[in-house]
PDB file of N, CA and C in Angstrom:
ATOM      1  N   MET T   1       5.083  18.010   2.513  1.00 60.00           N
ATOM      2  CA  MET T   1       5.813  17.171   1.575  1.00 60.00           C
ATOM      3  C   MET T   1       4.809  16.412   0.712  1.00 60.00           C
ATOM      4  N   ALA T   2       5.001  16.420  -0.576  1.00 72.00           N
ATOM      5  CA  ALA T   2       4.118  15.714  -1.494  1.00 72.00           C
ATOM      6  C   ALA T   2       4.407  14.218  -1.461  1.00 72.00           C
ATOM      7  N   ALA T   3       3.350  13.446  -1.626  1.00 81.00           N
ATOM      8  CA  ALA T   3       3.497  11.993  -1.666  1.00 81.00           C
ATOM      9  C   ALA T   3       4.256  11.582  -2.920  1.00 81.00           C
ATOM     10  N   GLY T   4       5.088  10.547  -2.791  1.00 91.00           N
ATOM     11  CA  GLY T   4       5.740   9.969  -3.950  1.00 91.00           C
ATOM     12  C   GLY T   4       4.731   9.199  -4.776  1.00 91.00           C
ATOM     13  N   ILE T   5       5.057   8.976  -6.020  1.00 95.00           N
ATOM     14  CA  ILE T   5       4.164   8.232  -6.909  1.00 95.00           C
ATOM     15  C   ILE T   5       4.860   6.941  -7.324  1.00 95.00           C
ATOM     16  N   HIS T   6       4.148   5.831  -7.149  1.00 95.00           N
ATOM     17  CA  HIS T   6       4.665   4.531  -7.584  1.00 95.00           C
ATOM     18  C   HIS T   6       3.494   3.717  -8.117  1.00 95.00           C
ATOM     19  N   ASN T   7       3.483   3.477  -9.412  1.00 97.00           N
ATOM     20  CA  ASN T   7       2.474   2.631 -10.050  1.00 97.00           C
ATOM     21  C   ASN T   7       3.057   1.235 -10.197  1.00 97.00           C
ATOM     22  N   PHE T   8       2.214   0.231 -10.053  1.00 95.00           N
ATOM     23  CA  PHE T   8       2.705  -1.134 -10.224  1.00 95.00           C
ATOM     24  C   PHE T   8       1.618  -2.033 -10.791  1.00 95.00           C
ATOM     25  N   LYS T   9       2.034  -3.219 -11.217  1.00 96.00           N
ATOM     26  CA  LYS T   9       1.125  -4.222 -11.767  1.00 96.00           C
ATOM     27  C   LYS T   9       1.112  -5.418 -10.843  1.00 96.00           C
ATOM     28  N   LEU T  10      -0.053  -6.068 -10.765  1.00 95.00           N
ATOM     29  CA  LEU T  10      -0.128  -7.351 -10.066  1.00 95.00           C
ATOM     30  C   LEU T  10      -1.143  -8.231 -10.771  1.00 95.00           C
ATOM     31  N   LYS T  11      -1.020  -9.510 -10.532  1.00 95.00           N
ATOM     32  CA  LYS T  11      -1.959 -10.470 -11.104  1.00 95.00           C
ATOM     33  C   LYS T  11      -3.050 -10.774 -10.094  1.00 95.00           C
ATOM     34  N   ARG T  12      -4.256 -10.873 -10.596  1.00 95.00           N
ATOM     35  CA  ARG T  12      -5.393 -11.275  -9.770  1.00 95.00           C
ATOM     36  C   ARG T  12      -5.106 -12.669  -9.195  1.00 95.00           C
ATOM     37  N   ARG T  13      -5.460 -12.886  -7.956  1.00 94.00           N
ATOM     38  CA  ARG T  13      -5.294 -14.160  -7.237  1.00 94.00           C
ATOM     39  C   ARG T  13      -3.827 -14.483  -6.926  1.00 94.00           C
ATOM     40  N   GLU T  14      -2.998 -13.453  -6.739  1.00 95.00           N
ATOM     41  CA  GLU T  14      -1.630 -13.692  -6.306  1.00 95.00           C
ATOM     42  C   GLU T  14      -1.366 -12.933  -5.010  1.00 95.00           C
ATOM     43  N   ASP T  15      -0.452 -13.458  -4.210  1.00 96.00           N
ATOM     44  CA  ASP T  15       0.040 -12.709  -3.055  1.00 96.00           C
ATOM     45  C   ASP T  15       0.963 -11.620  -3.583  1.00 96.00           C
ATOM     46  N   PHE T  16       0.915 -10.466  -2.945  1.00 96.00           N
ATOM     47  CA  PHE T  16       1.715  -9.336  -3.406  1.00 96.00           C
ATOM     48  C   PHE T  16       2.251  -8.591  -2.191  1.00 96.00           C
ATOM     49  N   ASN T  17       3.521  -8.162  -2.249  1.00 96.00           N
ATOM     50  CA  ASN T  17       4.050  -7.332  -1.164  1.00 96.00           C
ATOM     51  C   ASN T  17       5.186  -6.459  -1.677  1.00 96.00           C
ATOM     52  N   PHE T  18       5.406  -5.372  -0.955  1.00 95.00           N
ATOM     53  CA  PHE T  18       6.554  -4.523  -1.220  1.00 95.00           C
ATOM     54  C   PHE T  18       6.988  -3.868   0.075  1.00 95.00           C
ATOM     55  N   GLN T  19       8.230  -3.432   0.102  1.00 96.00           N
ATOM     56  CA  GLN T  19       8.811  -2.835   1.301  1.00 96.00           C
ATOM     57  C   GLN T  19       8.993  -1.339   1.103  1.00 96.00           C
ATOM     58  N   LEU T  20       8.689  -0.579   2.147  1.00 95.00           N
ATOM     59  CA  LEU T  20       8.976   0.851   2.185  1.00 95.00           C
ATOM     60  C   LEU T  20      10.055   1.100   3.220  1.00 95.00           C
ATOM     61  N   ASP T  21      11.009   1.921   2.874  1.00 96.00           N
ATOM     62  CA  ASP T  21      12.026   2.384   3.820  1.00 96.00           C
ATOM     63  C   ASP T  21      11.726   3.860   4.057  1.00 96.00           C
ATOM     64  N   ILE T  22      11.243   4.185   5.249  1.00 95.00           N
ATOM     65  CA  ILE T  22      10.777   5.537   5.552  1.00 95.00           C
ATOM     66  C   ILE T  22      11.894   6.320   6.230  1.00 95.00           C
ATOM     67  N   ALA T  23      12.138   7.523   5.707  1.00 92.00           N
ATOM     68  CA  ALA T  23      13.230   8.362   6.203  1.00 92.00           C
ATOM     69  C   ALA T  23      12.689   9.720   6.634  1.00 92.00           C
ATOM     70  N   ASP T  24      13.475  10.424   7.432  1.00 89.00           N
ATOM     71  CA  ASP T  24      13.119  11.785   7.831  1.00 89.00           C
ATOM     72  C   ASP T  24      13.566  12.769   6.747  1.00 89.00           C
ATOM     73  N   GLY T  25      13.417  14.054   6.989  1.00 86.00           N
ATOM     74  CA  GLY T  25      13.754  15.072   6.008  1.00 86.00           C
ATOM     75  C   GLY T  25      15.222  15.139   5.646  1.00 86.00           C
ATOM     76  N   ASP T  26      16.083  14.566   6.488  1.00 92.00           N
ATOM     77  CA  ASP T  26      17.519  14.527   6.205  1.00 92.00           C
ATOM     78  C   ASP T  26      17.955  13.204   5.599  1.00 92.00           C
ATOM     79  N   ASN T  27      16.973  12.380   5.196  1.00 91.00           N
ATOM     80  CA  ASN T  27      17.202  11.069   4.584  1.00 91.00           C
ATOM     81  C   ASN T  27      17.819  10.054   5.554  1.00 91.00           C
ATOM     82  N   ASN T  28      17.568  10.239   6.846  1.00 94.00           N
ATOM     83  CA  ASN T  28      17.966   9.252   7.857  1.00 94.00           C
ATOM     84  C   ASN T  28      16.780   8.351   8.151  1.00 94.00           C
ATOM     85  N   ALA T  29      17.037   7.083   8.387  1.00 96.00           N
ATOM     86  CA  ALA T  29      15.959   6.144   8.711  1.00 96.00           C
ATOM     87  C   ALA T  29      15.150   6.691   9.881  1.00 96.00           C
ATOM     88  N   LEU T  30      13.819   6.623   9.771  1.00 95.00           N
ATOM     89  CA  LEU T  30      12.931   7.162  10.789  1.00 95.00           C
ATOM     90  C   LEU T  30      12.531   6.065  11.774  1.00 95.00           C
ATOM     91  N   ASN T  31      12.723   6.315  13.060  1.00 96.00           N
ATOM     92  CA  ASN T  31      12.246   5.390  14.093  1.00 96.00           C
ATOM     93  C   ASN T  31      10.726   5.503  14.125  1.00 96.00           C
ATOM     94  N   LEU T  32      10.028   4.405  13.883  1.00 97.00           N
ATOM     95  CA  LEU T  32       8.572   4.409  13.766  1.00 97.00           C
ATOM     96  C   LEU T  32       7.852   4.014  15.058  1.00 97.00           C
ATOM     97  N   THR T  33       8.550   4.009  16.172  1.00 97.00           N
ATOM     98  CA  THR T  33       7.900   3.690  17.439  1.00 97.00           C
ATOM     99  C   THR T  33       6.770   4.688  17.678  1.00 97.00           C
ATOM    100  N   GLY T  34       5.563   4.201  17.905  1.00 97.00           N
ATOM    101  CA  GLY T  34       4.397   5.040  18.148  1.00 97.00           C
ATOM    102  C   GLY T  34       3.725   5.574  16.895  1.00 97.00           C
ATOM    103  N   HIS T  35       4.285   5.289  15.720  1.00 97.00           N
ATOM    104  CA  HIS T  35       3.717   5.746  14.452  1.00 97.00           C
ATOM    105  C   HIS T  35       2.780   4.676  13.893  1.00 97.00           C
ATOM    106  N   THR T  36       1.871   5.078  13.025  1.00 98.00           N
ATOM    107  CA  THR T  36       0.965   4.154  12.353  1.00 98.00           C
ATOM    108  C   THR T  36       1.099   4.354  10.850  1.00 98.00           C
ATOM    109  N   ILE T  37       1.159   3.252  10.123  1.00 98.00           N
ATOM    110  CA  ILE T  37       1.176   3.275   8.656  1.00 98.00           C
ATOM    111  C   ILE T  37      -0.072   2.524   8.189  1.00 98.00           C
ATOM    112  N   LYS T  38      -0.841   3.156   7.299  1.00 98.00           N
ATOM    113  CA  LYS T  38      -2.066   2.551   6.763  1.00 98.00           C
ATOM    114  C   LYS T  38      -2.048   2.662   5.246  1.00 98.00           C
ATOM    115  N   SER T  39      -2.697   1.707   4.585  1.00 98.00           N
ATOM    116  CA  SER T  39      -2.791   1.760   3.138  1.00 98.00           C
ATOM    117  C   SER T  39      -4.049   1.029   2.683  1.00 98.00           C
ATOM    118  N   GLN T  40      -4.698   1.595   1.689  1.00 98.00           N
ATOM    119  CA  GLN T  40      -5.923   1.010   1.141  1.00 98.00           C
ATOM    120  C   GLN T  40      -5.899   1.131  -0.371  1.00 98.00           C
ATOM    121  N   CYS T  41      -6.688   0.274  -1.048  1.00 97.00           N
ATOM    122  CA  CYS T  41      -6.884   0.421  -2.486  1.00 97.00           C
ATOM    123  C   CYS T  41      -8.378   0.502  -2.790  1.00 97.00           C
ATOM    124  N   TRP T  42      -8.707   1.437  -3.688  1.00 97.00           N
ATOM    125  CA  TRP T  42     -10.076   1.792  -4.038  1.00 97.00           C
ATOM    126  C   TRP T  42     -10.228   1.837  -5.553  1.00 97.00           C
ATOM    127  N   ASP T  43     -11.500   1.847  -6.002  1.00 95.00           N
ATOM    128  CA  ASP T  43     -11.742   2.160  -7.407  1.00 95.00           C
ATOM    129  C   ASP T  43     -11.329   3.612  -7.640  1.00 95.00           C
ATOM    130  N   LYS T  44     -11.142   4.000  -8.897  1.00 91.00           N
ATOM    131  CA  LYS T  44     -10.565   5.321  -9.186  1.00 91.00           C
ATOM    132  C   LYS T  44     -11.426   6.483  -8.708  1.00 91.00           C
ATOM    133  N   ASN T  45     -12.724   6.282  -8.525  1.00 93.00           N
ATOM    134  CA  ASN T  45     -13.610   7.346  -8.048  1.00 93.00           C
ATOM    135  C   ASN T  45     -13.799   7.333  -6.536  1.00 93.00           C
ATOM    136  N   ARG T  46     -13.107   6.434  -5.845  1.00 93.00           N
ATOM    137  CA  ARG T  46     -13.172   6.269  -4.385  1.00 93.00           C
ATOM    138  C   ARG T  46     -14.601   6.035  -3.900  1.00 93.00           C
ATOM    139  N   VAL T  47     -15.309   5.158  -4.621  1.00 95.00           N
ATOM    140  CA  VAL T  47     -16.660   4.758  -4.237  1.00 95.00           C
ATOM    141  C   VAL T  47     -16.619   3.415  -3.516  1.00 95.00           C
ATOM    142  N   PHE T  48     -15.766   2.497  -3.985  1.00 96.00           N
ATOM    143  CA  PHE T  48     -15.712   1.140  -3.430  1.00 96.00           C
ATOM    144  C   PHE T  48     -14.294   0.816  -2.989  1.00 96.00           C
ATOM    145  N   LYS T  49     -14.154   0.450  -1.702  1.00 97.00           N
ATOM    146  CA  LYS T  49     -12.840   0.027  -1.198  1.00 97.00           C
ATOM    147  C   LYS T  49     -12.683  -1.465  -1.448  1.00 97.00           C
ATOM    148  N   TYR T  50     -11.597  -1.822  -2.135  1.00 97.00           N
ATOM    149  CA  TYR T  50     -11.319  -3.221  -2.433  1.00 97.00           C
ATOM    150  C   TYR T  50     -10.546  -3.915  -1.319  1.00 97.00           C
ATOM    151  N   ALA T  51      -9.611  -3.218  -0.683  1.00 98.00           N
ATOM    152  CA  ALA T  51      -8.808  -3.899   0.344  1.00 98.00           C
ATOM    153  C   ALA T  51      -8.026  -2.901   1.186  1.00 98.00           C
ATOM    154  N   ASP T  52      -7.746  -3.327   2.407  1.00 98.00           N
ATOM    155  CA  ASP T  52      -6.743  -2.692   3.257  1.00 98.00           C
ATOM    156  C   ASP T  52      -5.475  -3.511   3.105  1.00 98.00           C
ATOM    157  N   PHE T  53      -4.361  -2.859   2.831  1.00 98.00           N
ATOM    158  CA  PHE T  53      -3.089  -3.571   2.824  1.00 98.00           C
ATOM    159  C   PHE T  53      -2.788  -4.044   4.242  1.00 98.00           C
ATOM    160  N   ASN T  54      -2.171  -5.197   4.358  1.00 98.00           N
ATOM    161  CA  ASN T  54      -1.633  -5.651   5.637  1.00 98.00           C
ATOM    162  C   ASN T  54      -0.302  -4.919   5.818  1.00 98.00           C
ATOM    163  N   VAL T  55      -0.119  -4.280   6.970  1.00 98.00           N
ATOM    164  CA  VAL T  55       1.102  -3.512   7.231  1.00 98.00           C
ATOM    165  C   VAL T  55       1.885  -4.203   8.340  1.00 98.00           C
ATOM    166  N   THR T  56       3.137  -4.521   8.050  1.00 98.00           N
ATOM    167  CA  THR T  56       4.019  -5.179   9.016  1.00 98.00           C
ATOM    168  C   THR T  56       5.252  -4.312   9.225  1.00 98.00           C
ATOM    169  N   MET T  57       5.530  -3.991  10.483  1.00 97.00           N
ATOM    170  CA  MET T  57       6.756  -3.257  10.797  1.00 97.00           C
ATOM    171  C   MET T  57       7.909  -4.264  10.781  1.00 97.00           C
ATOM    172  N   LEU T  58       8.750  -4.210   9.768  1.00 97.00           N
ATOM    173  CA  LEU T  58       9.875  -5.142   9.652  1.00 97.00           C
ATOM    174  C   LEU T  58      11.016  -4.763  10.586  1.00 97.00           C
ATOM    175  N   ASP T  59      11.299  -3.470  10.652  1.00 98.00           N
ATOM    176  CA  ASP T  59      12.364  -2.946  11.512  1.00 98.00           C
ATOM    177  C   ASP T  59      11.911  -1.566  11.979  1.00 98.00           C
ATOM    178  N   ILE T  60      11.199  -1.542  13.090  1.00 96.00           N
ATOM    179  CA  ILE T  60      10.568  -0.310  13.573  1.00 96.00           C
ATOM    180  C   ILE T  60      11.587   0.784  13.867  1.00 96.00           C
ATOM    181  N   ASN T  61      12.780   0.410  14.306  1.00 97.00           N
ATOM    182  CA  ASN T  61      13.805   1.405  14.648  1.00 97.00           C
ATOM    183  C   ASN T  61      14.442   2.045  13.423  1.00 97.00           C
ATOM    184  N   ASN T  62      14.346   1.367  12.280  1.00 97.00           N
ATOM    185  CA  ASN T  62      14.995   1.856  11.064  1.00 97.00           C
ATOM    186  C   ASN T  62      14.015   2.109   9.921  1.00 97.00           C
ATOM    187  N   GLY T  63      12.740   2.315  10.243  1.00 96.00           N
ATOM    188  CA  GLY T  63      11.755   2.747   9.260  1.00 96.00           C
ATOM    189  C   GLY T  63      11.408   1.770   8.171  1.00 96.00           C
ATOM    190  N   LYS T  64      11.559   0.474   8.413  1.00 98.00           N
ATOM    191  CA  LYS T  64      11.281  -0.529   7.377  1.00 98.00           C
ATOM    192  C   LYS T  64       9.896  -1.143   7.604  1.00 98.00           C
ATOM    193  N   VAL T  65       9.052  -1.037   6.564  1.00 98.00           N
ATOM    194  CA  VAL T  65       7.666  -1.474   6.630  1.00 98.00           C
ATOM    195  C   VAL T  65       7.357  -2.336   5.410  1.00 98.00           C
ATOM    196  N   LYS T  66       6.610  -3.419   5.605  1.00 98.00           N
ATOM    197  CA  LYS T  66       6.152  -4.242   4.483  1.00 98.00           C
ATOM    198  C   LYS T  66       4.647  -4.056   4.331  1.00 98.00           C
ATOM    199  N   LEU T  67       4.207  -3.804   3.116  1.00 98.00           N
ATOM    200  CA  LEU T  67       2.786  -3.749   2.785  1.00 98.00           C
ATOM    201  C   LEU T  67       2.476  -4.957   1.924  1.00 98.00           C
ATOM    202  N   SER T  68       1.366  -5.628   2.231  1.00 98.00           N
ATOM    203  CA  SER T  68       1.070  -6.853   1.483  1.00 98.00           C
ATOM    204  C   SER T  68      -0.432  -7.029   1.288  1.00 98.00           C
ATOM    205  N   LEU T  69      -0.743  -7.799   0.257  1.00 98.00           N
ATOM    206  CA  LEU T  69      -2.099  -8.233  -0.058  1.00 98.00           C
ATOM    207  C   LEU T  69      -2.062  -9.743  -0.248  1.00 98.00           C
ATOM    208  N   THR T  70      -3.090 -10.431   0.226  1.00 98.00           N
ATOM    209  CA  THR T  70      -3.154 -11.883   0.061  1.00 98.00           C
ATOM    210  C   THR T  70      -3.806 -12.237  -1.277  1.00 98.00           C
ATOM    211  N   ASP T  71      -3.643 -13.486  -1.681  1.00 95.00           N
ATOM    212  CA  ASP T  71      -4.287 -13.944  -2.912  1.00 95.00           C
ATOM    213  C   ASP T  71      -5.808 -13.863  -2.798  1.00 95.00           C
ATOM    214  N   ASP T  72      -6.363 -14.071  -1.602  1.00 96.00           N
ATOM    215  CA  ASP T  72      -7.812 -13.926  -1.414  1.00 96.00           C
ATOM    216  C   ASP T  72      -8.250 -12.480  -1.642  1.00 96.00           C
ATOM    217  N   GLN T  73      -7.429 -11.521  -1.202  1.00 97.00           N
ATOM    218  CA  GLN T  73      -7.766 -10.115  -1.431  1.00 97.00           C
ATOM    219  C   GLN T  73      -7.683  -9.766  -2.914  1.00 97.00           C
ATOM    220  N   THR T  74      -6.600 -10.153  -3.576  1.00 96.00           N
ATOM    221  CA  THR T  74      -6.442  -9.776  -4.980  1.00 96.00           C
ATOM    222  C   THR T  74      -7.439 -10.498  -5.889  1.00 96.00           C
ATOM    223  N   ALA T  75      -7.994 -11.618  -5.429  1.00 95.00           N
ATOM    224  CA  ALA T  75      -9.027 -12.313  -6.210  1.00 95.00           C
ATOM    225  C   ALA T  75     -10.277 -11.453  -6.363  1.00 95.00           C
ATOM    226  N   THR T  76     -10.484 -10.510  -5.455  1.00 95.00           N
ATOM    227  CA  THR T  76     -11.667  -9.639  -5.522  1.00 95.00           C
ATOM    228  C   THR T  76     -11.454  -8.431  -6.419  1.00 95.00           C
ATOM    229  N   PHE T  77     -10.271  -8.267  -6.974  1.00 95.00           N
ATOM    230  CA  PHE T  77      -9.959  -7.109  -7.810  1.00 95.00           C
ATOM    231  C   PHE T  77     -10.508  -7.350  -9.220  1.00 95.00           C
ATOM    232  N   LEU T  78     -11.788  -7.123  -9.394  1.00 91.00           N
ATOM    233  CA  LEU T  78     -12.470  -7.435 -10.652  1.00 91.00           C
ATOM    234  C   LEU T  78     -12.559  -6.219 -11.567  1.00 91.00           C
ATOM    235  N   THR T  79     -11.524  -5.434 -11.586  1.00 92.00           N
ATOM    236  CA  THR T  79     -11.420  -4.251 -12.425  1.00 92.00           C
ATOM    237  C   THR T  79     -10.016  -4.203 -13.008  1.00 92.00           C
ATOM    238  N   ASP T  80      -9.780  -3.324 -13.953  1.00 94.00           N
ATOM    239  CA  ASP T  80      -8.462  -3.250 -14.603  1.00 94.00           C
ATOM    240  C   ASP T  80      -7.464  -2.383 -13.850  1.00 94.00           C
ATOM    241  N   ALA T  81      -7.966  -1.478 -12.998  1.00 97.00           N
ATOM    242  CA  ALA T  81      -7.058  -0.580 -12.286  1.00 97.00           C
ATOM    243  C   ALA T  81      -7.690  -0.112 -10.981  1.00 97.00           C
ATOM    244  N   LEU T  82      -6.856   0.049  -9.981  1.00 97.00           N
ATOM    245  CA  LEU T  82      -7.257   0.567  -8.674  1.00 97.00           C
ATOM    246  C   LEU T  82      -6.303   1.683  -8.278  1.00 97.00           C
ATOM    247  N   SER T  83      -6.767   2.565  -7.426  1.00 97.00           N
ATOM    248  CA  SER T  83      -5.912   3.602  -6.856  1.00 97.00           C
ATOM    249  C   SER T  83      -5.582   3.223  -5.420  1.00 97.00           C
ATOM    250  N   TYR T  84      -4.374   3.581  -4.981  1.00 97.00           N
ATOM    251  CA  TYR T  84      -3.980   3.290  -3.605  1.00 97.00           C
ATOM    252  C   TYR T  84      -3.158   4.449  -3.072  1.00 97.00           C
ATOM    253  N   ASP T  85      -3.035   4.504  -1.764  1.00 97.00           N
ATOM    254  CA  ASP T  85      -2.089   5.425  -1.144  1.00 97.00           C
ATOM    255  C   ASP T  85      -1.628   4.836   0.178  1.00 97.00           C
ATOM    256  N   VAL T  86      -0.577   5.436   0.711  1.00 97.00           N
ATOM    257  CA  VAL T  86      -0.001   5.010   1.991  1.00 97.00           C
ATOM    258  C   VAL T  86       0.024   6.232   2.891  1.00 97.00           C
ATOM    259  N   LYS T  87      -0.626   6.122   4.047  1.00 97.00           N
ATOM    260  CA  LYS T  87      -0.720   7.233   4.999  1.00 97.00           C
ATOM    261  C   LYS T  87       0.172   6.966   6.209  1.00 97.00           C
ATOM    262  N   HIS T  88       0.848   8.015   6.659  1.00 97.00           N
ATOM    263  CA  HIS T  88       1.721   7.968   7.837  1.00 97.00           C
ATOM    264  C   HIS T  88       1.066   8.834   8.914  1.00 97.00           C
ATOM    265  N   ILE T  89       0.774   8.230  10.069  1.00 97.00           N
ATOM    266  CA  ILE T  89       0.190   8.950  11.193  1.00 97.00           C
ATOM    267  C   ILE T  89       1.238   9.013  12.304  1.00 97.00           C
ATOM    268  N   PHE T  90       1.611  10.224  12.669  1.00 96.00           N
ATOM    269  CA  PHE T  90       2.632  10.460  13.692  1.00 96.00           C
ATOM    270  C   PHE T  90       2.033  10.301  15.084  1.00 96.00           C
ATOM    271  N   PRO T  91       2.868  10.068  16.089  1.00 97.00           N
ATOM    272  CA  PRO T  91       2.359   9.905  17.461  1.00 97.00           C
ATOM    273  C   PRO T  91       1.518  11.090  17.951  1.00 97.00           C
ATOM    274  N   ASN T  92       1.778  12.307  17.441  1.00 97.00           N
ATOM    275  CA  ASN T  92       1.014  13.479  17.874  1.00 97.00           C
ATOM    276  C   ASN T  92      -0.301  13.640  17.116  1.00 97.00           C
ATOM    277  N   GLY T  93      -0.598  12.707  16.182  1.00 97.00           N
ATOM    278  CA  GLY T  93      -1.843  12.757  15.421  1.00 97.00           C
ATOM    279  C   GLY T  93      -1.721  13.387  14.048  1.00 97.00           C
ATOM    280  N   ASP T  94      -0.590  14.038  13.757  1.00 97.00           N
ATOM    281  CA  ASP T  94      -0.392  14.592  12.413  1.00 97.00           C
ATOM    282  C   ASP T  94      -0.408  13.461  11.388  1.00 97.00           C
ATOM    283  N   GLU T  95      -0.955  13.749  10.203  1.00 97.00           N
ATOM    284  CA  GLU T  95      -1.053  12.746   9.146  1.00 97.00           C
ATOM    285  C   GLU T  95      -0.468  13.295   7.853  1.00 97.00           C
ATOM    286  N   THR T  96       0.179  12.421   7.102  1.00 95.00           N
ATOM    287  CA  THR T  96       0.697  12.784   5.788  1.00 95.00           C
ATOM    288  C   THR T  96       0.656  11.546   4.891  1.00 95.00           C
ATOM    289  N   TYR T  97       0.588  11.773   3.599  1.00 96.00           N
ATOM    290  CA  TYR T  97       0.634  10.674   2.642  1.00 96.00           C
ATOM    291  C   TYR T  97       2.063  10.494   2.160  1.00 96.00           C
ATOM    292  N   LEU T  98       2.524   9.255   2.198  1.00 95.00           N
ATOM    293  CA  LEU T  98       3.888   8.938   1.773  1.00 95.00           C
ATOM    294  C   LEU T  98       3.970   8.568   0.298  1.00 95.00           C
ATOM    295  N   LEU T  99       2.953   7.852  -0.171  1.00 96.00           N
ATOM    296  CA  LEU T  99       3.025   7.239  -1.488  1.00 96.00           C
ATOM    297  C   LEU T  99       1.618   7.122  -2.039  1.00 96.00           C
ATOM    298  N   GLU T 100       1.500   7.216  -3.361  1.00 97.00           N
ATOM    299  CA  GLU T 100       0.220   7.002  -4.026  1.00 97.00           C
ATOM    300  C   GLU T 100       0.480   6.483  -5.423  1.00 97.00           C
ATOM    301  N   GLY T 101      -0.551   5.906  -6.022  1.00 97.00           N
ATOM    302  CA  GLY T 101      -0.377   5.432  -7.379  1.00 97.00           C
ATOM    303  C   GLY T 101      -1.535   4.597  -7.864  1.00 97.00           C
ATOM    304  N   VAL T 102      -1.312   3.981  -9.014  1.00 97.00           N
ATOM    305  CA  VAL T 102      -2.308   3.138  -9.664  1.00 97.00           C
ATOM    306  C   VAL T 102      -1.785   1.711  -9.702  1.00 97.00           C
ATOM    307  N   ILE T 103      -2.652   0.787  -9.352  1.00 97.00           N
ATOM    308  CA  ILE T 103      -2.355  -0.643  -9.453  1.00 97.00           C
ATOM    309  C   ILE T 103      -3.055  -1.150 -10.708  1.00 97.00           C
ATOM    310  N   THR T 104      -2.284  -1.602 -11.675  1.00 97.00           N
ATOM    311  CA  THR T 104      -2.861  -2.207 -12.876  1.00 97.00           C
ATOM    312  C   THR T 104      -3.053  -3.687 -12.587  1.00 97.00           C
ATOM    313  N   ILE T 105      -4.279  -4.159 -12.785  1.00 96.00           N
ATOM    314  CA  ILE T 105      -4.622  -5.547 -12.482  1.00 96.00           C
ATOM    315  C   ILE T 105      -4.579  -6.361 -13.774  1.00 96.00           C
ATOM    316  N   ARG T 106      -3.849  -7.454 -13.714  1.00 95.00           N
ATOM    317  CA  ARG T 106      -3.781  -8.368 -14.852  1.00 95.00           C
ATOM    318  C   ARG T 106      -4.347  -9.706 -14.418  1.00 95.00           C
ATOM    319  N   GLU T 107      -4.940 -10.393 -15.327  1.00 91.00           N
ATOM    320  CA  GLU T 107      -5.540 -11.698 -15.021  1.00 91.00           C
ATOM    321  C   GLU T 107      -4.451 -12.735 -14.821  1.00 91.00           C
ATOM    322  N   GLY T 108      -4.606 -13.560 -13.788  1.00 84.00           N
ATOM    323  CA  GLY T 108      -3.764 -14.737 -13.613  1.00 84.00           C
ATOM    324  C   GLY T 108      -4.512 -15.946 -14.138  1.00 84.00           C
ATOM    325  N   PHE T 109      -3.885 -16.778 -14.942  1.00 84.00           N
ATOM    326  CA  PHE T 109      -4.601 -17.866 -15.589  1.00 84.00           C
ATOM    327  C   PHE T 109      -4.376 -19.228 -14.954  1.00 84.00           C
ATOM    328  N   THR T 110      -3.207 -19.473 -14.401  1.00 83.00           N
ATOM    329  CA  THR T 110      -2.899 -20.780 -13.845  1.00 83.00           C
ATOM    330  C   THR T 110      -3.580 -20.939 -12.492  1.00 83.00           C
ATOM    331  N   GLU T 111      -4.244 -22.089 -12.289  1.00 76.00           N
ATOM    332  CA  GLU T 111      -4.904 -22.358 -11.011  1.00 76.00           C
ATOM    333  C   GLU T 111      -4.077 -23.307 -10.186  1.00 76.00           C
TER     334      GLU T 111
END
């Protein structure tokens, strides 16, 4: 299965989060017990890793996951765009990418 694409914008020095609802091939909520979800953001050439997303299982039985970045993490985003993806690791060790995209970074001015 190909990863979905979702591009988004965020402001430097802001907290940021979004929720993923993970489903099986029949579009039923996936029980994530024993599963691992990971996500990172890198420069476009994958030379420098800027951050690991914080991953929180909101509802493990119904496939609900929150990915977030803190304002301290986004303060280090000193470029205009980053690439990210979300990896799903199954209990048996199989891995697949769920989501990928570009994060457009905009300057936040208010302190």
